[in-house]
mmCIF file of C-alpha atoms in Angstrom:
data_model
loop_
_atom_site.group_PDB
_atom_site.id
_atom_site.type_symbol
_atom_site.label_atom_id
_atom_site.label_comp_id
_atom_site.label_asym_id
_atom_site.label_seq_id
_atom_site.Cartn_x
_atom_site.Cartn_y
_atom_site.Cartn_z
ATOM 1 C CA PRO A 1 15.609 3.094 4.176
ATOM 2 C CA GLY A 2 13.736 -0.063 3.156
ATOM 3 C CA ASN A 3 10.376 1.679 3.857
ATOM 4 C CA VAL A 4 11.045 4.471 1.338
ATOM 5 C CA PRO A 5 9.052 4.000 -1.913
ATOM 6 C CA ASP A 6 11.343 3.056 -4.824
ATOM 7 C CA PRO A 7 10.115 4.454 -8.198
ATOM 8 C CA ASN A 8 12.511 2.148 -10.064
ATOM 9 C CA THR A 9 10.509 -0.886 -8.914
ATOM 10 C CA PHE A 10 7.132 0.931 -8.595
ATOM 11 C CA ASP A 11 7.328 0.161 -4.871
ATOM 12 C CA TYR A 12 4.666 2.661 -3.822
ATOM 13 C CA LEU A 13 2.128 0.567 -1.920
ATOM 14 C CA GLN A 14 3.007 -0.349 1.676
ATOM 15 C CA SER A 15 1.692 -2.823 4.211
ATOM 16 C CA SER A 16 -0.904 -1.384 6.662
ATOM 17 C CA PRO A 17 -1.467 -2.675 10.193
ATOM 18 C CA ILE A 18 -4.452 -4.894 10.960
ATOM 19 C CA VAL A 19 -5.932 -5.304 14.460
ATOM 20 C CA SER A 20 -7.328 -8.615 15.645
ATOM 21 C CA GLY A 21 -8.244 -8.863 19.289
ATOM 22 C CA ASP A 22 -5.388 -7.519 21.378
ATOM 23 C CA ARG A 23 -2.829 -7.922 18.573
ATOM 24 C CA VAL A 24 -1.661 -5.832 15.647
ATOM 25 C CA PHE A 25 -0.289 -7.538 12.540
ATOM 26 C CA VAL A 26 1.838 -5.848 9.835
ATOM 27 C CA GLY A 27 4.353 -6.641 7.111
ATOM 28 C CA SER A 28 7.756 -4.992 6.928
ATOM 29 C CA ALA A 29 10.540 -4.119 4.481
ATOM 30 C CA ASP A 30 12.869 -6.467 6.442
ATOM 31 C CA GLY A 31 10.885 -9.439 5.021
ATOM 32 C CA ARG A 32 9.045 -10.245 8.226
ATOM 33 C CA VAL A 33 5.462 -10.282 9.345
ATOM 34 C CA TYR A 34 5.075 -8.988 12.919
ATOM 35 C CA ALA A 35 2.466 -9.641 15.617
ATOM 36 C CA VAL A 36 2.731 -7.026 18.394
ATOM 37 C CA ALA A 37 0.719 -6.381 21.510
ATOM 38 C CA ALA A 38 -1.767 -3.599 20.805
ATOM 39 C CA ASP A 39 -1.337 -1.951 24.184
ATOM 40 C CA THR A 40 2.446 -1.972 24.527
ATOM 41 C CA GLY A 41 3.934 -2.619 21.050
ATOM 42 C CA ARG A 42 5.813 -5.643 22.387
ATOM 43 C CA ILE A 43 6.781 -8.075 19.667
ATOM 44 C CA LEU A 44 4.888 -11.311 20.278
ATOM 45 C CA TRP A 45 6.264 -13.121 17.232
ATOM 46 C CA SER A 46 7.665 -12.525 13.788
ATOM 47 C CA ALA A 47 7.660 -14.788 10.737
ATOM 48 C CA LYS A 48 10.382 -14.386 8.098
ATOM 49 C CA THR A 49 9.925 -14.434 4.328
ATOM 50 C CA SER A 50 12.775 -14.102 1.849
ATOM 51 C CA LYS A 51 11.873 -10.599 0.603
ATOM 52 C CA LYS A 52 10.026 -7.495 1.824
ATOM 53 C CA VAL A 53 6.401 -7.701 2.759
ATOM 54 C CA ARG A 54 4.275 -4.962 1.212
ATOM 55 C CA ALA A 55 0.846 -6.723 1.435
ATOM 56 C CA THR A 56 -1.530 -5.916 4.276
ATOM 57 C CA PRO A 57 -2.300 -9.105 6.227
ATOM 58 C CA LEU A 58 -5.728 -10.712 6.452
ATOM 59 C CA VAL A 59 -6.630 -12.290 9.765
ATOM 60 C CA GLU A 60 -9.409 -14.830 9.755
ATOM 61 C CA ASP A 61 -10.354 -17.675 12.138
ATOM 62 C CA GLY A 62 -6.987 -17.841 13.856
ATOM 63 C CA THR A 63 -4.872 -17.593 10.708
ATOM 64 C CA VAL A 64 -2.907 -14.684 9.232
ATOM 65 C CA TYR A 65 -2.814 -14.720 5.417
ATOM 66 C CA VAL A 66 -0.163 -12.552 3.744
ATOM 67 C CA GLY A 67 1.882 -12.392 0.561
ATOM 68 C CA SER A 68 5.509 -11.390 0.136
ATOM 69 C CA TRP A 69 7.649 -10.016 -2.657
ATOM 70 C CA ASP A 70 9.205 -13.463 -2.755
ATOM 71 C CA GLY A 71 6.088 -14.531 -4.672
ATOM 72 C CA THR A 72 4.703 -16.703 -1.879
ATOM 73 C CA VAL A 73 1.422 -16.640 0.040
ATOM 74 C CA TYR A 74 1.827 -17.538 3.718
ATOM 75 C CA ALA A 75 -0.771 -18.898 6.141
ATOM 76 C CA LEU A 76 0.491 -18.251 9.708
ATOM 77 C CA ASP A 77 -0.929 -19.215 13.068
ATOM 78 C CA GLU A 78 -2.366 -16.059 14.671
ATOM 79 C CA LEU A 79 -1.048 -16.959 18.153
ATOM 80 C CA SER A 80 2.355 -18.437 17.438
ATOM 81 C CA GLY A 81 3.351 -17.321 13.925
ATOM 82 C CA GLU A 82 3.878 -20.957 12.948
ATOM 83 C CA THR A 83 3.521 -21.576 9.217
ATOM 84 C CA HIS A 84 0.471 -23.673 8.385
ATOM 85 C CA TRP A 85 1.334 -23.654 4.671
ATOM 86 C CA LYS A 86 3.053 -21.506 2.060
ATOM 87 C CA THR A 87 2.246 -21.467 -1.644
ATOM 88 C CA PRO A 88 4.354 -19.863 -4.383
ATOM 89 C CA ILE A 89 2.242 -18.144 -7.022
ATOM 90 C CA GLY A 90 4.933 -16.834 -9.329
ATOM 91 C CA GLY A 91 5.087 -13.056 -8.846
ATOM 92 C CA GLN A 92 5.729 -10.300 -6.324
ATOM 93 C CA ILE A 93 2.695 -9.924 -4.100
ATOM 94 C CA GLN A 94 1.632 -6.407 -3.128
ATOM 95 C CA THR A 95 -2.106 -7.028 -2.748
ATOM 96 C CA SER A 96 -4.069 -8.057 0.297
ATOM 97 C CA ALA A 97 -6.003 -11.300 0.315
ATOM 98 C CA ALA A 98 -9.778 -11.890 0.512
ATOM 99 C CA LEU A 99 -11.409 -15.003 1.882
ATOM 100 C CA SER A 100 -14.815 -16.606 1.080
ATOM 101 C CA GLY A 101 -16.234 -20.080 0.737
ATOM 102 C CA GLY A 102 -13.145 -21.896 1.814
ATOM 103 C CA LEU A 103 -10.925 -20.033 -0.681
ATOM 104 C CA VAL A 104 -8.236 -17.382 -0.282
ATOM 105 C CA PHE A 105 -7.999 -14.965 -3.168
ATOM 106 C CA THR A 106 -4.819 -12.978 -3.941
ATOM 107 C CA ALA A 107 -3.062 -11.441 -6.928
ATOM 108 C CA SER A 108 0.484 -10.682 -7.953
ATOM 109 C CA ARG A 109 2.827 -9.083 -10.460
ATOM 110 C CA LYS A 110 2.766 -12.331 -12.361
ATOM 111 C CA ALA A 111 -0.450 -10.623 -13.624
ATOM 112 C CA SER A 112 -2.927 -13.094 -12.293
ATOM 113 C CA LEU A 113 -5.483 -13.678 -9.585
ATOM 114 C CA VAL A 114 -5.365 -17.056 -7.820
ATOM 115 C CA ALA A 115 -7.761 -18.915 -5.510
ATOM 116 C CA LEU A 116 -6.103 -21.099 -2.853
ATOM 117 C CA ASP A 117 -7.686 -23.701 -0.650
ATOM 118 C CA VAL A 118 -7.942 -22.439 2.936
ATOM 119 C CA PRO A 119 -6.858 -25.639 4.731
ATOM 120 C CA THR A 120 -4.006 -26.700 2.405
ATOM 121 C CA GLY A 121 -2.966 -23.681 0.217
ATOM 122 C CA GLN A 122 -3.534 -25.775 -2.903
ATOM 123 C CA LYS A 123 -4.296 -23.678 -5.978
ATOM 124 C CA ARG A 124 -7.844 -24.117 -7.165
ATOM 125 C CA TRP A 125 -7.945 -21.733 -10.079
ATOM 126 C CA GLU A 126 -5.980 -18.893 -11.680
ATOM 127 C CA CYS A 127 -7.158 -15.985 -13.906
ATOM 128 C CA ASP A 128 -4.266 -14.767 -16.051
ATOM 129 C CA TYR A 129 -4.322 -11.092 -17.030
ATOM 130 C CA GLY A 130 -1.651 -11.522 -19.704
ATOM 131 C CA ARG A 131 1.962 -10.364 -20.008
ATOM 132 C CA ASN A 132 3.192 -7.110 -18.473
ATOM 133 C CA ASN A 133 -0.063 -6.491 -16.671
ATOM 134 C CA TRP A 134 0.829 -6.388 -12.943
ATOM 135 C CA VAL A 135 -2.031 -6.661 -10.478
ATOM 136 C CA GLU A 136 -1.500 -4.223 -7.593
ATOM 137 C CA SER A 137 -5.169 -3.884 -6.692
ATOM 138 C CA SER A 138 -6.586 -6.097 -3.956
ATOM 139 C CA PRO A 139 -9.734 -8.184 -4.660
ATOM 140 C CA GLN A 140 -13.010 -7.009 -3.112
ATOM 141 C CA LEU A 141 -15.831 -9.543 -2.776
ATOM 142 C CA VAL A 142 -19.430 -8.561 -3.291
ATOM 143 C CA ASP A 143 -21.923 -11.472 -3.305
ATOM 144 C CA ASP A 144 -20.227 -14.039 -5.571
ATOM 145 C CA LEU A 145 -18.131 -11.619 -7.597
ATOM 146 C CA LEU A 146 -14.529 -10.489 -7.063
ATOM 147 C CA TYR A 147 -13.775 -6.934 -8.227
ATOM 148 C CA MET A 148 -10.259 -5.592 -8.779
ATOM 149 C CA GLY A 149 -8.147 -3.389 -10.968
ATOM 150 C CA SER A 150 -4.883 -3.961 -12.814
ATOM 151 C CA SER A 151 -1.957 -1.978 -14.049
ATOM 152 C CA GLY A 152 -0.634 -2.614 -17.581
ATOM 153 C CA ASN A 153 -3.815 -3.601 -19.335
ATOM 154 C CA GLN A 154 -5.846 -0.868 -17.509
ATOM 155 C CA TYR A 155 -8.747 -3.204 -16.729
ATOM 156 C CA VAL A 156 -11.206 -3.280 -13.844
ATOM 157 C CA LEU A 157 -12.658 -6.804 -13.728
ATOM 158 C CA GLY A 158 -15.543 -8.607 -12.078
ATOM 159 C CA LEU A 159 -14.766 -12.295 -11.676
ATOM 160 C CA ASP A 160 -16.743 -15.330 -10.631
ATOM 161 C CA LYS A 161 -15.289 -16.463 -7.298
ATOM 162 C CA GLN A 162 -15.918 -20.145 -8.004
ATOM 163 C CA GLY A 163 -13.905 -20.445 -11.211
ATOM 164 C CA GLY A 164 -12.252 -17.107 -11.958
ATOM 165 C CA ARG A 165 -14.304 -16.440 -15.106
ATOM 166 C CA VAL A 166 -14.446 -12.813 -16.219
ATOM 167 C CA LEU A 167 -18.087 -11.675 -15.992
ATOM 168 C CA SER A 168 -17.746 -7.900 -16.177
ATOM 169 C CA VAL A 169 -15.062 -5.603 -17.477
ATOM 170 C CA TYR A 170 -14.129 -1.931 -17.787
ATOM 171 C CA ARG A 171 -11.217 -0.787 -19.911
ATOM 172 C CA GLY A 172 -10.014 2.681 -18.906
ATOM 173 C CA ASN A 173 -7.205 4.973 -19.901
ATOM 174 C CA ALA A 174 -5.427 4.711 -16.528
ATOM 175 C CA PHE A 175 -3.485 2.273 -14.378
ATOM 176 C CA PHE A 176 -5.735 0.919 -11.645
ATOM 177 C CA TRP A 177 -3.382 0.271 -8.739
ATOM 178 C CA SER A 178 -6.116 1.188 -6.254
ATOM 179 C CA THR A 179 -8.379 -1.240 -4.443
ATOM 180 C CA PRO A 180 -12.055 -0.671 -5.364
ATOM 181 C CA VAL A 181 -14.960 -0.124 -3.080
ATOM 182 C CA ILE A 182 -18.533 -1.031 -4.103
ATOM 183 C CA GLU A 183 -21.743 0.445 -2.913
ATOM 184 C CA GLY A 184 -24.949 -0.820 -4.475
ATOM 185 C CA ASP A 185 -24.513 -0.795 -8.254
ATOM 186 C CA THR A 186 -21.532 1.638 -8.207
ATOM 187 C CA LEU A 187 -17.830 0.844 -7.996
ATOM 188 C CA TYR A 188 -15.251 3.510 -7.045
ATOM 189 C CA ILE A 189 -11.612 3.081 -7.857
ATOM 190 C CA GLY A 190 -8.508 5.281 -8.231
ATOM 191 C CA GLY A 191 -6.482 5.388 -11.401
ATOM 192 C CA GLU A 192 -2.976 6.567 -12.132
ATOM 193 C CA ALA A 193 -1.815 8.143 -15.408
ATOM 194 C CA TYR A 194 1.573 8.590 -17.062
ATOM 195 C CA THR A 195 1.802 12.329 -17.572
ATOM 196 C CA ARG A 196 3.779 12.041 -20.836
ATOM 197 C CA THR A 197 0.741 10.432 -22.502
ATOM 198 C CA ALA A 198 -2.913 11.363 -23.056
ATOM 199 C CA GLN A 199 -3.925 9.279 -20.050
ATOM 200 C CA VAL A 200 -5.989 10.918 -17.303
ATOM 201 C CA GLY A 201 -5.833 9.617 -13.691
ATOM 202 C CA GLY A 202 -8.216 10.359 -10.860
ATOM 203 C CA LEU A 203 -11.217 8.830 -9.091
ATOM 204 C CA PHE A 204 -13.424 6.751 -11.294
ATOM 205 C CA SER A 205 -17.103 5.903 -10.644
ATOM 206 C CA LEU A 206 -18.319 2.869 -12.610
ATOM 207 C CA GLN A 207 -21.747 1.400 -13.097
ATOM 208 C CA VAL A 208 -21.759 -2.295 -12.156
ATOM 209 C CA PRO A 209 -24.105 -4.276 -14.412
ATOM 210 C CA ALA A 210 -26.726 -6.630 -13.098
ATOM 211 C CA GLY A 211 -27.202 -10.053 -14.582
ATOM 212 C CA ALA A 212 -23.577 -10.732 -15.635
ATOM 213 C CA SER A 213 -22.763 -14.436 -16.011
ATOM 214 C CA SER A 214 -20.341 -16.773 -17.708
ATOM 215 C CA LYS A 215 -22.666 -16.806 -20.706
ATOM 216 C CA ASN A 216 -23.449 -13.109 -20.593
ATOM 217 C CA ARG A 217 -20.394 -10.944 -20.004
ATOM 218 C CA LEU A 218 -21.418 -7.320 -19.470
ATOM 219 C CA PRO A 219 -19.322 -4.156 -19.437
ATOM 220 C CA MET A 220 -18.988 -1.734 -16.528
ATOM 221 C CA LYS A 221 -19.763 1.799 -17.700
ATOM 222 C CA LEU A 222 -18.158 5.062 -16.579
ATOM 223 C CA LYS A 223 -20.559 7.174 -14.573
ATOM 224 C CA TRP A 224 -18.131 9.966 -13.825
ATOM 225 C CA LEU A 225 -14.414 10.786 -13.446
ATOM 226 C CA LEU A 226 -12.791 13.205 -11.032
ATOM 227 C CA PRO A 227 -9.513 13.962 -12.877
ATOM 228 C CA VAL A 228 -6.274 14.585 -11.002
ATOM 229 C CA LYS A 229 -3.624 15.863 -13.413
ATOM 230 C CA LYS A 230 -1.104 17.543 -11.132
ATOM 231 C CA THR A 231 1.726 15.584 -9.528
ATOM 232 C CA LEU A 232 4.022 16.301 -6.638
ATOM 233 C CA MET A 233 6.129 13.156 -7.151
ATOM 234 C CA PRO A 234 9.868 13.758 -7.619
ATOM 235 C CA ASP A 235 9.997 12.229 -11.099
ATOM 236 C CA GLY A 236 6.891 14.210 -12.214
ATOM 237 C CA PHE A 237 5.788 11.355 -14.465
ATOM 238 C CA TRP A 238 2.678 10.032 -12.616
ATOM 239 C CA ALA A 239 -0.529 11.715 -11.543
ATOM 240 C CA GLY A 240 -3.918 10.502 -10.308
ATOM 241 C CA VAL A 241 -5.183 8.442 -7.466
ATOM 242 C CA ALA A 242 -3.252 5.367 -6.167
ATOM 243 C CA SER A 243 -4.956 5.308 -2.788
ATOM 244 C CA SER A 244 -8.098 3.258 -2.192
ATOM 245 C CA PRO A 245 -11.412 5.073 -1.709
ATOM 246 C CA VAL A 246 -13.755 4.584 1.251
ATOM 247 C CA ILE A 247 -17.506 5.338 1.494
ATOM 248 C CA SER A 248 -19.136 7.143 4.401
ATOM 249 C CA GLY A 249 -22.827 7.825 4.839
#
C-alpha cells in the first residue's frame, strides 16, 4: 500500500532503480534504501531513514547519495551502506541529486535548491524559490548551469552551479514537476495543469539563451508546446506531462 500514489500529499513521483556495477540501488516506501545483487535480487544491505524514500539514488565514486521525505540527504557507502554523512535541508525530498565540482545538488519541498560539500555534507549555498513553491524537478547540469523546474511558482530556472544565482528563467502556465533534458540550445520539460483553471499542461520546448550571467539574466523562450488536456486520473483535476522526457537520435 505504501507504494500507491497519494493525491492528498501529491505523492506521484517514485524512486527508480539505479545500476552500478553488479548492484541495484533503490529507495522504498518503507523508509529504506536498498542495495541488491543485480543477478539474484539478494539484499546486500539496507539503510533506514525515518520516512519513505521517493528520490532516485545517485551513485558516484563509491557513494550513494539519496534524499528522504524526512528532509535529509544521505551519503551512504556503496559497499556497506554505512552512513558517511547526513544533512537535513528542511523539506521533503522527492528529487534526485546531481554532482559536479565537489558539490552535490538537490532540491526539496522547502522550495529551494541546495549545494552540499561532497566530503562533509556541509551546505555551501541555497537558492530559495519562495513560499509554497515545492521543487519536485531534479537538477540537470549542462556546462556550469543547473536547469530545473518547480511547482507552485511555475518556473524553469537556469542557475549558476558555483553560487546558486539565477541566470535564466522561464515562467509558464503549468506546474513543472518533470525533470528537464537539454540538447544543444533547447530544453524539454513536462508541465502539469490544474484542469479547473486556464492552465495548459503538456510537453514544453524552450530556447536556452546563450551568454546568461550574474550581470545579464536572460529569459528562456517558448519554442513550442504539445498540449495534453485530457486526464485519466481518478480525481480528474490534473492533466499534462509529469514524466521526464528523453532524447533519442
